[in-house]
C-alpha positions as semicolon CSV with decimal commas, in nm:
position;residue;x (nm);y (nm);z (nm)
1;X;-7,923;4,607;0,774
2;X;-8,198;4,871;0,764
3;X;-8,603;4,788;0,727
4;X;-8,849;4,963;0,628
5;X;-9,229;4,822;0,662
6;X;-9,170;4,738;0,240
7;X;-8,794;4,782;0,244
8;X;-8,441;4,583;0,339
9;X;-8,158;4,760;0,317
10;X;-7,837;4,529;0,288
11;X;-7,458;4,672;0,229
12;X;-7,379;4,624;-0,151
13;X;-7,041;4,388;-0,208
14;X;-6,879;4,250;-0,475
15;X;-7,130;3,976;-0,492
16;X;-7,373;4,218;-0,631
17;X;-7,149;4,307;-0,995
18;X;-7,386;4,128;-1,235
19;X;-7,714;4,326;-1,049
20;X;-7,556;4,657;-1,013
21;X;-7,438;4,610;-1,439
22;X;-7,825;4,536;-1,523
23;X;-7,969;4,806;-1,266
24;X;-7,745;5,053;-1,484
25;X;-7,805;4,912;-1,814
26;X;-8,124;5,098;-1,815
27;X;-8,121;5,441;-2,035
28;X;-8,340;5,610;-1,828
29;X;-8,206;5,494;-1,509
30;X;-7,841;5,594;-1,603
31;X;-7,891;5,899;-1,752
32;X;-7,778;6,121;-1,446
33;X;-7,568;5,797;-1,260
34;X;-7,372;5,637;-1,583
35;X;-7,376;5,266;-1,711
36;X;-7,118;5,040;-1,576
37;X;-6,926;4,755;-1,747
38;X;-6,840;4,433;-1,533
39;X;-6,492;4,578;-1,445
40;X;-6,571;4,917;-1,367
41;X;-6,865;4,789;-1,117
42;X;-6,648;4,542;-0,973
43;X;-6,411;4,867;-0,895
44;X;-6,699;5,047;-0,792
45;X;-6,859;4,783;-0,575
46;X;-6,476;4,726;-0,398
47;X;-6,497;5,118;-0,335
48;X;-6,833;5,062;-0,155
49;X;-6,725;4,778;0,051
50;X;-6,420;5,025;0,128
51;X;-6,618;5,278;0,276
52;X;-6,784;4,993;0,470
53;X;-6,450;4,950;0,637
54;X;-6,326;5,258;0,695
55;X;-6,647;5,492;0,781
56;X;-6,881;5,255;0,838
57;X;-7,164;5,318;0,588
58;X;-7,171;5,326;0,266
59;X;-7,417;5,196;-0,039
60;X;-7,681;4,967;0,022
61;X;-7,912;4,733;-0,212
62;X;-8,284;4,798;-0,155
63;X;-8,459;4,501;-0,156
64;X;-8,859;4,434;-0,162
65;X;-8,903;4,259;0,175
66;X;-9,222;4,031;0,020
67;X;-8,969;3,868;-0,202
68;X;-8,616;3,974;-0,146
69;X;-8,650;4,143;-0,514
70;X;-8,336;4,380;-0,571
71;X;-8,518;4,681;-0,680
72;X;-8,227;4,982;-0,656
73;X;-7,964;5,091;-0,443
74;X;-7,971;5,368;-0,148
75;X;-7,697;5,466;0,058
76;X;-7,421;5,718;0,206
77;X;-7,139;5,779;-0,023
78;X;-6,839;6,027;0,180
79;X;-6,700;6,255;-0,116
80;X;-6,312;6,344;0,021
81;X;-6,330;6,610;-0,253
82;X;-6,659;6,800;-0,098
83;X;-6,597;6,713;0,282
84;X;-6,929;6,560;0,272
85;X;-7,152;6,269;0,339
86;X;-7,391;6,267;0,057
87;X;-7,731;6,017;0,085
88;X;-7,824;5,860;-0,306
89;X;-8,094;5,641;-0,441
90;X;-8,118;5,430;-0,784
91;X;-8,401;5,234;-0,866
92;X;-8,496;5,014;-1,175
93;X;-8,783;5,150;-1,384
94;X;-8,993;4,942;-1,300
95;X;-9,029;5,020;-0,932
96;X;-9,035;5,399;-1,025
97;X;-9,362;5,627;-0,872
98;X;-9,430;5,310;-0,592
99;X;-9,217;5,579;-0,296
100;X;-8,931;5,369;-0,221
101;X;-8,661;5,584;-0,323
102;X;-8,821;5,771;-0,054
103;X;-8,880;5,494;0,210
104;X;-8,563;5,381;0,156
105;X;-8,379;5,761;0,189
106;X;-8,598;5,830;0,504
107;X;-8,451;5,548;0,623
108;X;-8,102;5,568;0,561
109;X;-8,124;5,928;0,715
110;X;-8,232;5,852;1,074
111;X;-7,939;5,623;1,051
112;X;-7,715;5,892;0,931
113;X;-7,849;6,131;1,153
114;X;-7,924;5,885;1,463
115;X;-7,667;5,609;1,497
116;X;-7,386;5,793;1,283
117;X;-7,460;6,105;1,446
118;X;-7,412;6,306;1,136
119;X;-7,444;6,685;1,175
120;X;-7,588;6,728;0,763
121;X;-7,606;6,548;0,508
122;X;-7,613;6,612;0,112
123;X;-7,788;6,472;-0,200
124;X;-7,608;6,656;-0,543
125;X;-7,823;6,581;-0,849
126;X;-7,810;6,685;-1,167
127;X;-7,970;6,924;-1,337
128;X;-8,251;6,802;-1,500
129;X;-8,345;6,528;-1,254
130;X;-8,640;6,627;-1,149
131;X;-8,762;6,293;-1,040
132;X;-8,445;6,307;-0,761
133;X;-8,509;6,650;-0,719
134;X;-8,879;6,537;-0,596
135;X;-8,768;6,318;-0,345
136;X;-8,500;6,553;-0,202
137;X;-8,746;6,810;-0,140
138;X;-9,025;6,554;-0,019
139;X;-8,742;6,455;0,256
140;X;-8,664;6,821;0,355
141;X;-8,366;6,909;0,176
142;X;-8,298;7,298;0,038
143;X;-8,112;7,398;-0,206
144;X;-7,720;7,469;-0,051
145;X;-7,480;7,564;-0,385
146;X;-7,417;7,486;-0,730
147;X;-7,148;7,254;-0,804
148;X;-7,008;6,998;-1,037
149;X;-6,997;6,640;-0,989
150;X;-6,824;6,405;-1,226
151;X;-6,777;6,687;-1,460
152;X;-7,156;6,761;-1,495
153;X;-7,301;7,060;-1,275
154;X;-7,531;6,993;-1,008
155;X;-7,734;7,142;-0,739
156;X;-7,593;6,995;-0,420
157;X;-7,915;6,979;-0,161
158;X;-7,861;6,976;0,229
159;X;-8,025;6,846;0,515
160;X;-7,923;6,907;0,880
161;X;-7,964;6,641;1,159
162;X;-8,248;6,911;1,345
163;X;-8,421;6,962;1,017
164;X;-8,462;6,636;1,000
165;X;-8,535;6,572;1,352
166;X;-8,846;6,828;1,331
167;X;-8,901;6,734;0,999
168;X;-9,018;6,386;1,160
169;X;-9,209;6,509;1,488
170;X;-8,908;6,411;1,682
171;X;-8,678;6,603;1,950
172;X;-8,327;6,709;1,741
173;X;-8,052;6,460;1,792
């Protein structure tokens, strides 16, 4: 589990179908992640626990740590088809323009970067999501190709472990 002053951070499982259908019910929040039925989030959410397993990190639920509220979802997600480790955040309207996608990324990459001792990491969004584009750039990542993802094109963003490192006044892992 990850914490932030605001934030926990808890690895998503199957437990979590019924949230992680209502987080994507949302128009605005799926428009650049999809909506899920029950049975394609229970295959997603077995995927994520997968990961768990076998790389150790994967998706997490961001929770408010005043009241356990789910509010989103932040994570790693390892794309065989890239060779990369890409960092994501979701959140429900609601909670948009309070900084916890951001809080909750920052967090996720000193633990990509620190205890996983990733060299770089990614974030591909869409085009158009300029909210997600925001935070990427707020966090230090640059621009690194043009791709598609899930048949959609995308700008994939990177982030190296010393980037980050600097990026946060510290000595580069």
């Amino acid at each position: 589990m990850l914490t932030t002053p605001r934030l926990r951070l808890r690895p998503l499982s199957e437990a979590d179908i019924d949230w992680w259908v209502r987080l994507h019910t949302d128009d605005q929040v799926n428009q650049f992640v999809g909506a899920y039925t029950t049975e394609q989030a229970a295959v997603r959410l077995r995927d994520i626990r997968q990961q768990w397993v076998q790389r150790g990190h994967g998706l997490c639920a961001v929770e408010l740590n005043s009241t356990g509220e789910a509010i989103g979802r932040s994570g790693l997600n390892w794309w065989e088809t890239f060779g990369e480790t890409e960092i994501g955040w979701t959140f429900v309207r609601a909670h948009w323009g309070n900084g916890y996608a951001t809080e909750a990324a920052r967090a996720v990459l000193a633990w990509g970067f620190g205890a996983l001792g990733l060299g770089q990491i990614t974030a591909m969004i869409h085009h158009g999501n300029t909210a997600s584009t925001t935070v990427a750039r707020r966090l230090g990542f640059t621009p690194l190709r043009e791709d598609s993802v899930l048949g959609r094109p995308c700008t994939v963003y990177a982030l190296s472990s010393d980037d980050f490192a600097a990026s946060e006044g510290r000595t580069p892992l």
